[in-house]
Structures are given as structure tokens and as C-alpha cells.
Coordinates of C-alpha atoms and ligand atoms in Angstrom, one line a residue:
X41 CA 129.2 111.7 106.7
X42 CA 126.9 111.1 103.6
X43 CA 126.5 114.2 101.5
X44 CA 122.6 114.4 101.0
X45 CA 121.4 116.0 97.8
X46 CA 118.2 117.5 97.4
X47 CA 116.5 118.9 94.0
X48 CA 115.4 122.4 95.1
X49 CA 112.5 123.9 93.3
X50 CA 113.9 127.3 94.2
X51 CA 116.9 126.9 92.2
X52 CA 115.8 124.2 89.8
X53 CA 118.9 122.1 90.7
X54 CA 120.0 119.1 92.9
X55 CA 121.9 120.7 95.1
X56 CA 124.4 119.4 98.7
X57 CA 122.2 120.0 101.6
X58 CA 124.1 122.7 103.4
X59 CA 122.7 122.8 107.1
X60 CA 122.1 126.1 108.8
X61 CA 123.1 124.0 111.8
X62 CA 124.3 120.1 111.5
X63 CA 123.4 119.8 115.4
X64 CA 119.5 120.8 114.5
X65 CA 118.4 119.8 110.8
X66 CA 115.1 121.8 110.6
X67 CA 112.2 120.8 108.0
X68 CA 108.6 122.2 107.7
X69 CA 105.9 120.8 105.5
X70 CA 102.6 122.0 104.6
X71 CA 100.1 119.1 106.3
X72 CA 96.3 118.5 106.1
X73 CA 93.6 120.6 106.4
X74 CA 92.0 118.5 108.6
X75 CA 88.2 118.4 107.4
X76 CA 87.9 115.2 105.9
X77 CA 89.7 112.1 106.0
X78 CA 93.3 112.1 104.1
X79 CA 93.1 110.5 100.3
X80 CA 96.1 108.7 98.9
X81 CA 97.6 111.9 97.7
X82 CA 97.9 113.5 101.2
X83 CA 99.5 109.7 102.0
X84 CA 101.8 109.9 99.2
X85 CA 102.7 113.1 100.6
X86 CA 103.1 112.4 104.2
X87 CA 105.3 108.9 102.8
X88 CA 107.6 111.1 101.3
X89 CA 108.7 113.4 103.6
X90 CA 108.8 110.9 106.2
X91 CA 111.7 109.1 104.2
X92 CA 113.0 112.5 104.3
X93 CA 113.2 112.5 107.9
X94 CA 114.3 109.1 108.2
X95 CA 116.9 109.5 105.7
X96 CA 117.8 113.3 108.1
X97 CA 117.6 111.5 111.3
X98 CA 120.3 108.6 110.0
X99 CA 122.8 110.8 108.7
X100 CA 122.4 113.5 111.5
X101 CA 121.4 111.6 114.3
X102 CA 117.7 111.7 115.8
X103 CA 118.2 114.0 118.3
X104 CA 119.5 116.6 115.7
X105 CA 116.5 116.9 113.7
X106 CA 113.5 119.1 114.2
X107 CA 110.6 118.1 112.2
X108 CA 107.1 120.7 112.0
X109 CA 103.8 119.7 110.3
X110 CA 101.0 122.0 110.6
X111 CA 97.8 121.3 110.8
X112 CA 95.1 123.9 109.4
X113 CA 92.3 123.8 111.1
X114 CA 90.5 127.0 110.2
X115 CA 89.4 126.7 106.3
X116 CA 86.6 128.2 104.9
X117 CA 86.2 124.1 103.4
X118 CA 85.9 123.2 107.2
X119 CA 83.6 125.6 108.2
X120 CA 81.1 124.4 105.0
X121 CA 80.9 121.1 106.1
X122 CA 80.5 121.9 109.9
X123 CA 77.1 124.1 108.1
X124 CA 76.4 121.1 106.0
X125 CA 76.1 119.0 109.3
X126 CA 74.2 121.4 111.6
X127 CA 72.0 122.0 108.0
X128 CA 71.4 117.6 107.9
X129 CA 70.5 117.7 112.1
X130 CA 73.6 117.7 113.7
X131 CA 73.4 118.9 117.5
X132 CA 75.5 121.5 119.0
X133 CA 76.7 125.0 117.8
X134 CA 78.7 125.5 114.7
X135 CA 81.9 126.1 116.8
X136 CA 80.9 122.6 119.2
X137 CA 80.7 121.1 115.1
X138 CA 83.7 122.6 114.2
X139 CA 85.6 121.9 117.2
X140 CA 84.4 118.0 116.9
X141 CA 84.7 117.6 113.0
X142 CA 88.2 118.6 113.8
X143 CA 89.4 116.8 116.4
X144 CA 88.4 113.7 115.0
X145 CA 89.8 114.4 111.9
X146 CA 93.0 114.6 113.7
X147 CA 92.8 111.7 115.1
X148 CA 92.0 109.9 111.6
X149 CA 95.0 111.8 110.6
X150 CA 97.2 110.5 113.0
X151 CA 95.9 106.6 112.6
X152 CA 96.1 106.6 109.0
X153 CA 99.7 108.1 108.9
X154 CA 100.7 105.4 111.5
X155 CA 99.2 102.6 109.4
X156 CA 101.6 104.2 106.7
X157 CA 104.8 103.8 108.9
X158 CA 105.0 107.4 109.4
X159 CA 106.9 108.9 112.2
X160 CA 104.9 111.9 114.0
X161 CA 106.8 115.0 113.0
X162 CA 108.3 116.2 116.4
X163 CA 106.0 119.6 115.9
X164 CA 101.9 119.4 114.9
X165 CA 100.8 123.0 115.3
X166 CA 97.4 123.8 115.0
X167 CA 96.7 126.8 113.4
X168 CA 94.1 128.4 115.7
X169 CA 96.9 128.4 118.6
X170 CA 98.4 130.7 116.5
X171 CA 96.2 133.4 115.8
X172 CA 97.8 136.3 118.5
X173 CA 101.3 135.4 116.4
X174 CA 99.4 135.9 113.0
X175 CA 97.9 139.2 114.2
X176 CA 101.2 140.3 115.4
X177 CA 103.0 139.3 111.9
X178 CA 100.5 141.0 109.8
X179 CA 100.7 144.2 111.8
X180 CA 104.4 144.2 111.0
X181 CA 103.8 143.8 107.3
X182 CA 101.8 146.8 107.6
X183 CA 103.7 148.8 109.1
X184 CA 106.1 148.5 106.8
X185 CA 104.2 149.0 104.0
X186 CA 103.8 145.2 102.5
X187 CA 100.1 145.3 103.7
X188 CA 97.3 147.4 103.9
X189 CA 93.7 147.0 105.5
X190 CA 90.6 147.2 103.3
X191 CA 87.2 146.5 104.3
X192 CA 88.0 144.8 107.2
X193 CA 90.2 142.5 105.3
X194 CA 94.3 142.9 105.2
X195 CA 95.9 142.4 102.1
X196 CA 99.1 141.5 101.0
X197 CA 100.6 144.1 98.5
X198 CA 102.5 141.9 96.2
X199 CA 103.8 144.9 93.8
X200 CA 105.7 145.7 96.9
X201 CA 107.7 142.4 96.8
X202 CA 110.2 142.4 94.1
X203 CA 111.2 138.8 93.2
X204 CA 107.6 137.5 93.6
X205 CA 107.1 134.5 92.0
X206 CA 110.7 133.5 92.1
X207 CA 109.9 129.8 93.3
X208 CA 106.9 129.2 90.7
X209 CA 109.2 131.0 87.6
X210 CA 106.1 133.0 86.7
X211 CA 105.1 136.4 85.4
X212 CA 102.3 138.2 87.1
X213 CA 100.6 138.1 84.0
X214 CA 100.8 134.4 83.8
X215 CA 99.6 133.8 87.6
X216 CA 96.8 136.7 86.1
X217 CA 95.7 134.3 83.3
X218 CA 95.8 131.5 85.6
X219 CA 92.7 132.7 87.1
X220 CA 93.7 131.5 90.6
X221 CA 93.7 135.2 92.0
X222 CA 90.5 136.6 92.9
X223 CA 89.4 140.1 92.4
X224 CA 87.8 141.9 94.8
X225 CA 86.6 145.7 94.6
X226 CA 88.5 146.2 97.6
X227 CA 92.0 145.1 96.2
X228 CA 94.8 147.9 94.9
X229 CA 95.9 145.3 92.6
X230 CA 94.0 141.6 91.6
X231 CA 97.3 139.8 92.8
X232 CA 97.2 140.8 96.0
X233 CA 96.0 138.1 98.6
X234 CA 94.4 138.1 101.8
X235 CA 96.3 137.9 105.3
X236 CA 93.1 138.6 107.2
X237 CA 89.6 138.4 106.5
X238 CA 86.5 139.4 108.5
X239 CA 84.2 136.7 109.8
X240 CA 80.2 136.5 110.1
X241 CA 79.1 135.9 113.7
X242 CA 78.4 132.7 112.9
X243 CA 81.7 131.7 111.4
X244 CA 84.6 131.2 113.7
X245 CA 86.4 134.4 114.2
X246 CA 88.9 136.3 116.5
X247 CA 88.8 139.9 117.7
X248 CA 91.7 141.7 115.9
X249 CA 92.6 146.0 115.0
X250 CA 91.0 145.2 111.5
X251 CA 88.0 143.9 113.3
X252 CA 86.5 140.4 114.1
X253 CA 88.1 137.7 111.9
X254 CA 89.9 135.0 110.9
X255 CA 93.6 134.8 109.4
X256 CA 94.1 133.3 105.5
X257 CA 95.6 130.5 105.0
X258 CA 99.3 131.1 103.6
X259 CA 100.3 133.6 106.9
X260 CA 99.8 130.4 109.2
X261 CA 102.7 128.6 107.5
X262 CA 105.2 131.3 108.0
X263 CA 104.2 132.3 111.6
X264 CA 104.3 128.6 112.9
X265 CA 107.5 128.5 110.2
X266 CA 109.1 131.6 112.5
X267 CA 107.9 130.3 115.8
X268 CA 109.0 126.7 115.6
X269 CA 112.2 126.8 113.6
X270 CA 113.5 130.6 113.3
X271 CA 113.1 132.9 110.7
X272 CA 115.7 130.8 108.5
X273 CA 115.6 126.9 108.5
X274 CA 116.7 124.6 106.0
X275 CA 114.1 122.3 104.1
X276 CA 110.3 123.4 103.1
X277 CA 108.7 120.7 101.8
X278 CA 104.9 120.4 100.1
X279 CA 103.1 118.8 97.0
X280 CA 104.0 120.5 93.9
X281 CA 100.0 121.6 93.9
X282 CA 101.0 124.0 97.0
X283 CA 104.0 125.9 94.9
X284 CA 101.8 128.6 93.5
X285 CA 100.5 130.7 95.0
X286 CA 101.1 128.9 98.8
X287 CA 104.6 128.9 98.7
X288 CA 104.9 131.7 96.6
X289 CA 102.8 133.7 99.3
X290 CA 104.5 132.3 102.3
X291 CA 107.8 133.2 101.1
X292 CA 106.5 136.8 100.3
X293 CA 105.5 137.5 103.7
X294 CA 108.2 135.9 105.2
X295 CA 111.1 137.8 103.2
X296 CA 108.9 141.0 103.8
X297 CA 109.7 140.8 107.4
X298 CA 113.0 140.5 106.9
X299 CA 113.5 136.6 107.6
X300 CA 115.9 134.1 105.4
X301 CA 113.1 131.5 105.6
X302 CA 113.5 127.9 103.3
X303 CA 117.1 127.1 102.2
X304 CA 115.9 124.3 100.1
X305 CA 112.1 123.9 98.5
X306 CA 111.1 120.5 98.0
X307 CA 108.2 119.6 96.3
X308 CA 106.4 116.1 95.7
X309 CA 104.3 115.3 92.6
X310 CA 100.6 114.3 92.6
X311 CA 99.3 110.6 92.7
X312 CA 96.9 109.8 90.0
X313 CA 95.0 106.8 89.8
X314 CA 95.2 104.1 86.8
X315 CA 96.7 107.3 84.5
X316 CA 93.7 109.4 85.9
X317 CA 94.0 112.7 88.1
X318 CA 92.2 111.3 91.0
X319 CA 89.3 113.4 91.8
X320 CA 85.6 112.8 93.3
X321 CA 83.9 113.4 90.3
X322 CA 85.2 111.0 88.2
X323 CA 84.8 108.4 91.2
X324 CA 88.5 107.3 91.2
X325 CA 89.0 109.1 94.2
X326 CA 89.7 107.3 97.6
X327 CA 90.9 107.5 101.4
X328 CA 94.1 105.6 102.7
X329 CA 91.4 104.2 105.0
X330 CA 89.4 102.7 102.0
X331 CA 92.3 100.7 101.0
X332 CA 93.2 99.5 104.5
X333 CA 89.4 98.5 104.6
X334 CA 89.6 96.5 102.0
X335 CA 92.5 94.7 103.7
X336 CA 95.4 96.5 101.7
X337 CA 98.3 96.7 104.6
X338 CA 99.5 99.8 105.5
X339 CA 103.4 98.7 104.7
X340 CA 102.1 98.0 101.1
X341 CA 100.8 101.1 100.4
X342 CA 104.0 102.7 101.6
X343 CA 106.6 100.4 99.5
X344 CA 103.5 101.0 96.6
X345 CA 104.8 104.9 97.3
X346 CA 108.4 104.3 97.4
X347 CA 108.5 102.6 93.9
X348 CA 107.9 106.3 92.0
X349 CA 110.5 108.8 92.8
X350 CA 108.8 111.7 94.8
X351 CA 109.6 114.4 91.8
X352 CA 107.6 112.4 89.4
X353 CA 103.8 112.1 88.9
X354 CA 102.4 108.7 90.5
X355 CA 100.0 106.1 89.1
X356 CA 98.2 104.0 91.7
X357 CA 97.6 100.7 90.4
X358 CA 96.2 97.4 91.1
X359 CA 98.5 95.7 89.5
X360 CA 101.8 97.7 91.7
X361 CA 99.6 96.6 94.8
X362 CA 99.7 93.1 94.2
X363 CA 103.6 93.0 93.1
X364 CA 104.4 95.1 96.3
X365 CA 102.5 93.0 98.4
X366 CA 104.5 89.8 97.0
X367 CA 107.8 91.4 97.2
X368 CA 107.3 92.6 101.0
X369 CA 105.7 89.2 101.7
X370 CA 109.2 87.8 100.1
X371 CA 111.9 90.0 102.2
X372 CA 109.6 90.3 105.2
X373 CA 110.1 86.0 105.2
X374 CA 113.7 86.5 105.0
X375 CA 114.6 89.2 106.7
X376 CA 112.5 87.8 109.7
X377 CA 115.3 85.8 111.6
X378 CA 118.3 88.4 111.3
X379 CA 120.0 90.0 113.5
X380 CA 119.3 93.8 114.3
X381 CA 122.7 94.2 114.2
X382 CA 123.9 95.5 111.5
X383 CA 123.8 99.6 109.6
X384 CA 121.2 99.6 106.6
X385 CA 123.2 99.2 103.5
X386 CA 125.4 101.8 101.7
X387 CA 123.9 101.5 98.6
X388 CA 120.3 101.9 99.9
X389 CA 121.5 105.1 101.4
X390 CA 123.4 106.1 99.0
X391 CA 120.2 105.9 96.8
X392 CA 118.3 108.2 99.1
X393 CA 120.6 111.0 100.0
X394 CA 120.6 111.3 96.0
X395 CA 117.9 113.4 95.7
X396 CA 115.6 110.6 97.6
X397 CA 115.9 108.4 94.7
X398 CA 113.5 105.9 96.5
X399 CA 112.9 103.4 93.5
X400 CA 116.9 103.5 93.5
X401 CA 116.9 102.0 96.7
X402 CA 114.4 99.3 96.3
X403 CA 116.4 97.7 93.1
X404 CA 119.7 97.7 95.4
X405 CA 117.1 96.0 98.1
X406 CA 116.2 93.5 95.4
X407 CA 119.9 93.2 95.0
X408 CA 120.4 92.7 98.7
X409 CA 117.3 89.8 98.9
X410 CA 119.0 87.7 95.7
X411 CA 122.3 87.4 97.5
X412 CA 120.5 86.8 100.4
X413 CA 122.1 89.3 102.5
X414 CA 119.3 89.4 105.4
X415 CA 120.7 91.0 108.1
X416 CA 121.8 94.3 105.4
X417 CA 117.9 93.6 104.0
X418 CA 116.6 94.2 107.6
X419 CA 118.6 97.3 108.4
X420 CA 117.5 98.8 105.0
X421 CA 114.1 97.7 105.3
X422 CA 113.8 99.5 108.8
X423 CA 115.4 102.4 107.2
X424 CA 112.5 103.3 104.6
X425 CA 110.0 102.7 107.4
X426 CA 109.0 99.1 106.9
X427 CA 109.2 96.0 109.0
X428 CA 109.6 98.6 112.4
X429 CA 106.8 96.1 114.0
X430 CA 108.5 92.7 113.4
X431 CA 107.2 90.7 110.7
X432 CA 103.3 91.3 110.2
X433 CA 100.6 88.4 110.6
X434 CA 99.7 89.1 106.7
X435 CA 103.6 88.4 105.5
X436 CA 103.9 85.1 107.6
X437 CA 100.6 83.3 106.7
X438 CA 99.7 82.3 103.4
X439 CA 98.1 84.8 100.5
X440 CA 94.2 85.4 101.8
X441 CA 94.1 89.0 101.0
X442 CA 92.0 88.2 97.7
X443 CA 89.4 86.0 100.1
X444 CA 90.0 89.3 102.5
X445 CA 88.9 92.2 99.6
X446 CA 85.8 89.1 98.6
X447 CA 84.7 89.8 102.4
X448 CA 85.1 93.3 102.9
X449 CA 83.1 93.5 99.4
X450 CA 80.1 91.5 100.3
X451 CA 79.8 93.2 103.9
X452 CA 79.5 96.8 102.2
X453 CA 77.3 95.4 99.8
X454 CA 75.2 93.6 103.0
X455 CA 75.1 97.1 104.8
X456 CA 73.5 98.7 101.9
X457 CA 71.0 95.7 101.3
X458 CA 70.5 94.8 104.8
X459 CA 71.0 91.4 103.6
X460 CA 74.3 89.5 105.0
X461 CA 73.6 86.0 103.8
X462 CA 76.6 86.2 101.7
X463 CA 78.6 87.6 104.6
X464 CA 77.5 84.6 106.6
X465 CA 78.1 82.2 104.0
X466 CA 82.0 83.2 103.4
X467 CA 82.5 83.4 107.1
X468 CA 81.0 80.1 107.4
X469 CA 83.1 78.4 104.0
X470 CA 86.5 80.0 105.8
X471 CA 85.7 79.1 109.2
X472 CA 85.6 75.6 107.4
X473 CA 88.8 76.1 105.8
X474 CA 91.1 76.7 108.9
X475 CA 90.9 80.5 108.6
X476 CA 90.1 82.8 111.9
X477 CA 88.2 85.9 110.7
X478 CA 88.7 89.1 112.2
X479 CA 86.3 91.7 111.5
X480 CA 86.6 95.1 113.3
X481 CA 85.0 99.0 111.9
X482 CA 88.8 99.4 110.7
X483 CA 88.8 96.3 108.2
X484 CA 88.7 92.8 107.4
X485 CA 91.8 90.2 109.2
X486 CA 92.2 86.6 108.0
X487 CA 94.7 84.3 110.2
X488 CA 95.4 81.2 108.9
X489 CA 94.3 79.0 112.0
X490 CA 95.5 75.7 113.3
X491 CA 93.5 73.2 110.9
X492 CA 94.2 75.6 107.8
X493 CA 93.6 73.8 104.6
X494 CA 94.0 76.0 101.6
X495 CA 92.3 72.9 99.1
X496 CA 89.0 74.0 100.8
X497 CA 89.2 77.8 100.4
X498 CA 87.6 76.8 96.9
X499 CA 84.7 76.3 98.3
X500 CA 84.8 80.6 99.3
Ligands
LIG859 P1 95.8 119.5 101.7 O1 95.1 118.9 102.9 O2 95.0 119.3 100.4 O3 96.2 120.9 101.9 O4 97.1 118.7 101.4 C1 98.0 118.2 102.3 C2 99.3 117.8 101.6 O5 99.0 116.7 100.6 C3 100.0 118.9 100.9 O6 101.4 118.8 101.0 C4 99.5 118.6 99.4 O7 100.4 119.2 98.5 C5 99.5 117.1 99.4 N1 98.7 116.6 98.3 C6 97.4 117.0 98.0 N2 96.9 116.3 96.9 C7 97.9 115.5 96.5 C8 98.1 114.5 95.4 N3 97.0 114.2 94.6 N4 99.2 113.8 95.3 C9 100.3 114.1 96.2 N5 100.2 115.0 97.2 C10 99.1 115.7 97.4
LIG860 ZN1 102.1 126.0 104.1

């Protein structure tokens, strides 16, 4: 069996991946809170561990692999924008907002992760079905001293907790300084975070022995953590942004009640855009949805991922988009008539179980493509999640995604000016050219048709 390696944050070392038990691999990662739709980052994210998974599932076998990603749907950042709608008009209560804000953020959730070739994790829970657990776990800490209740909040006494901030490497004066911890009159000590907090009657809140309320965010992870997988399991997985103080937090209650909890902490790195931290304000900032509006394919983002190992920071570039897309279009061609038949290549696996050295694994791919080794190109392909869905209609045809980002263009531009004389006029020039055009709410499709004839796509 492949030995899989794994850098873990814990330790600071690559270290073997020792399952608790080889018959049930088990893996948690921190997912979305789900109150707007995912940006690249949470993609990048979601791609990684997923290759994680894959790489889990392979070398354990599928059934021997237990996957959990929560989903946090009570946030204080939900609850603003479920005020911010009822504030603009919306109808219904502020629980009917919340409740439909979301569910349909879910569902975004779940569509934009499959256009990314992600497998769904073989646990989702959501939060709020886990509030009586929550309760229960915060009682326990109490009792035994790790928590105490405070103005109808429960906090977490992290003096009590010896090796805190073990997995960050901090001091308490440093995670002081770094201004993340919030103090509050009714705190023993600033450092000390909330496990429950009391709720307006407005806000969304349960009935609990420290009165009405709603749980913080860091005790959800290890409750679901404990409930799903047992109090020790062997991977915990998260962007680096979620080491302090989520982690740091979760692994402080956790330990406190006396579970083992993570083996291994496995951390991805942030995606930046063109050498920028993406962020709203400086208008860099976008949704895996915007790029698969503007015609960018799912599987392009994905190999655009792959191309960065996961422990380094990411730049998202045009110019990576284009050169994935030509490379995908390349293998997709001729890996399209092999035979399923064969295992994915050593050297691509090889590549991933050391330390999920994913750029690794593309050069051997390129390897694999320039000796024209298809059937071993397949296997590996379908390995890192691509090419599950045969050959796509954008890798066969000929290159129209350029005339596909000039048409998604012109029809945002058209919905703001009310004016879609330009829309008309490129539908009408392709039409012209052999080239079916699909548009649907999700994005812009162009099919080279039956009369295609690429010397009049000039004319777009
Ligand atoms: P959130 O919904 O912000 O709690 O994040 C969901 C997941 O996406 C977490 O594992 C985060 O660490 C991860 N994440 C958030 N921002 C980025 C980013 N810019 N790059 C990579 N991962 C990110
Ligand atoms: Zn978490």
C-alpha cells in the first residue's frame, strides 16, 4: 500500500499518515458558512481537500473512508444579511429569511462544488441540528471547570487549558496583540471566547440553562467532530485563515473533555488574485459562479487549482486560465478514446500521497501525454477529479470560449442598459458562423454546429 505523507501543522513536519483505523479513514473540514455564495477561495478550499479524499479513497478503498463537512448556518454574518433583506422589503419573518437565505445558499453550495468536480463529503451537518449536542458539551466543560457562565453568555476559560495555542505556535500575548480577542466586561480573562451567547428575540435563538441563545461558532466543529467521527479521528483539515483562533479553540474544548481529537492538522493557503489578497473592497473579489458565467469550465478552474501546491499561497491569473484550458483541451483529445482499464499511474500517485504535491502530479501527467500513454493519462486524469463526465462539449469543439466571455460581457452590460442590440448582433454574426448558442441564468454555451465556419467568426 502507498504510504501517504501529510505536512501537519500540529507538528510542523510531513509526517506517514498513521490511521486510527485503516478500515475507516476519518477526515473533517471546516466548510462554508452558508450566507453568500462561495468565492474562489472557499473553491480552492473545497478542491483541495477533495484530492485529499480522492487520493484516501484510492489507497484505502471507498468504502473505508468517512468524509464530514459542516455547514454553519447560524452566524451572526447570516443573521445581518437576513436584517438587511427584511430592512430592503423582503416578505416573511426574519427566521422564514433566514431559513430561505440559507437553504439556497446550500444549494449554490452544492452546484458550484459539483461544477468543480467535487465529491459530496459523505457527512454535511448543519449546525442548527446540533444545538441539544452543543448544550450538552458546554455543560460538561463547565462542570469541570473549563467554562463558566457570565451574563447569559458561557465562556471558555482558556487559562485553564495548558498547551493552548500549541497548533498556531503563539504566546497569549501574541494572540493579545493580535487584536483578534474581544474584551468584554463580563470575561475573567480577554482570551477567553464564547461557547454560548444570548440572543435578542428577534435573532434566532434556542432555549438553554444559561438562558435563550445561540451556540459560537468554534463549539459546533467539535460537537459534529465527536458525533460523526469519535472523539479521536485522523485528519482535520481547513484554510490556514481558520488556524487561529478556530482550530486553536476547537482543539481546546475538545481536549478539555477529554477527547484525542485531530491526529493530523492540515491546512490550505489563501488564493489571491493577480498578486492581490482578494477582497471586496479592492474589487478583485469574485464567486466560482462568476467565472463559470463568464464561460470559464468548471474542470479549468479545478486543474487552475491543482497547479499550486495546497501549502502555498495561490495567485489566480488570467493567464494560468488560458494555459489550463489548452492543456485540458490537449489530454481531454487524447485521452478520449482509451480504455478505462487501466490503474492511474504510479508516479501521479506517488506525487500526491507526498504531501499532496498536486503540481507534482501534473508534470508527471505532461510526461504521461508526450509519450502518449492515454490509457495511464485517463486513469490519472479521473484520479484528480477530471474527465469523470467523459470528454466535455468545450474540449472537443474548437476554441470559442473568447467569443463565449465577448457574449456574457455584452449581455451584463445589456441588462444594466436595457439595450441588447449588441447581444442581438453577436448572436446573429455566430448564428452565421455555424455556432449554436446556448444561453441559460447559469452562463453562456457555444457548440460549434453543423455548417461551422471559423473564417466568419471575424465578423463577431
Ligand atoms: P468560510 O465560509 O469563510 O468560513 O470558509 C470556508 C472555507 O474556505 C474554510 O476552510 C476557509 O479556510 C476557506 N477559505 C476562506 N477564504 C479562503 C481563501 N482566500 N483561500 C483559500 N481558502 C479560503
Ligand atoms: Zn471548524
Amino acid at each position: 500500500m502507498v504510504e501517504i505523507r501529510l505536512r501537519n501543522s500540529m507538528t510542523r513536519k510531513v509526517e506517514p499518515l498513521v490511521p486510527l483505523d485503516p478500515e475507516n479513514v476519518r477526515m473533517y473540514v471546516c466548510g462554508p458558512t452558508v450566507y453568500d455564495r462561495a468565492h474562489m477561495g472557499n473553491g480552492r478550499a473545497a478542491v483541495v481537500f477533495d484530492v485529499l479524499y480522492r487520493l484516501l479513497r484510492h489507497v484505502y478503498g471507498p468504502d473505508h473512508v468517512t468524509y464530514v463537512r459542516n455547514i454553519t448556518d447560524v452566524d451572526d454574518k447570516i443573521n445581518a444579511e437576513a436584517q438587511r433583506r427584511k430592512a430592503a422589503g423582503a416578505e416573511g419573518t426574519l427566521e422564514e429569511l433566514i431559513a430561505a437565505r440559507t437553504d439556497e445558499t446550500i444549494r449554490w453550495y452544492h452546484e458550484d462544488m459539483a461544477a468543480l468536480g467535487t465529491l459530496a463529503p459523505d457527512h454535511e451537518p448543519r449546525a442548527t441540528d446540533y444545538i441539544a449536542q452543543m448544550i450538552a458539551m458546554i455543560e460538561g466543560l463547565v462542570a469541570k471547570g473549563h467554562a463558566y457562565a457570565a451574563e447569559g453568555h458561557v465562556l471558555f476559560r482558556v487559562g485553564s487549558y495548558s498547551e493552548y495555542g500549541a497548533l498556531s505556535g503563539r504566546t497569549v500575548d501574541d494572540m493579545i496583540a493580535g487584536a483578534r480577542v474581544e474584551v468584554a466586561p463580563y470575561k475573567e480573562d480577554p482570551m477567553d471566547f464564547v461557547l454560548w451567547k444570548p440572543s435578542d428575540d428577534d435573532l434566532p435563538g434556542w432555549d438553554s440553562p444559561w438562558g435563550r441563545g445561540r451556540p459560537g461558532w468554534h463549539i459546533e466543529c467539535s460537537v459534529m467532530a465527536d458525533e460523526l467521527l469519535g472523539a479521536e479521528f485522523d485528519i482535520h483539515g481547513g484554510g490556514i485563515d481558520l488556524q487561529f483562533p478556530h482550530h486553536e479553540n476547537e482543539i481546546a474544548q475538545s481536549r478539555c473533555m477529554g477527547h484525542g481529537f485531530a491526529k493530523m492538522w492540515v491546512h490550505n493557503e489563501m488564493l489571491q488574485v493577480e498578486g492581490k489578497k482578494m477582497s471586496k473592497s479592492l474589487g478583485n473579489f469574485f464567486t466560482v459562479r462568476d467565472l463559470l458565467d463568464q464561460g470559464v469550465p468548471g474542470e479549468v478552474i479545478r486543474f487552475v487549482f491543482l497547479g499550486t501546491h495546497y501549502g502555498k499561497p495561490m495567485d489566480w491569473t488570467e493567464r494560468k486560465r488560458e494555459e489550463a484550458e489548452a492543456t485540458l483541451r490537449k489530454w481531454y483529445r487524447q485521452a478520449s478514446e482509451a480504455l478505462d482499464n487501466v490503474e492511474p499511474y504510479l508516479g501521479v500517485v506517488k506525487a500526491l500521497a507526498g504531501d499532496l504535491n498536486t503540481p507534482q502530479a501534473v508534470a508527471e501527467m505532461h510526461q504521461l501525454s508526450q509519450a502518449d500513454d492515454s490509457p495511464s493519462l485517463r486513469a490519472s486524469l479521473k484520479l484528480l477529479g477530471l474527465m469523470e463526465n467523459g470528454v466535455p462539449g468545450w474540449a472537443v469543439g474548437p476554441d470559442l470560449s473568447s467569443y463565449a466571455a465577448l457574449l456574457s460581457e455584452a449581455r451584463e452590460n445589456a441588462m444594466a442598459s436595457k439595450d441588447f442590440s449588441e447581444v442581438d448582433r453577436i448572436k446573429t454574426a455566430l448564428a452565421a458562423a455555424g455556432v449554436e448558442v446556448r444561453m441559460s441564468k447559469t452562463g453562456v454555451e457555444l457548440l460549434a454546429a453543423a455548417g461551422f465556419d471559423p473564417d466568419k467568426l471575424e465578423a463577431v
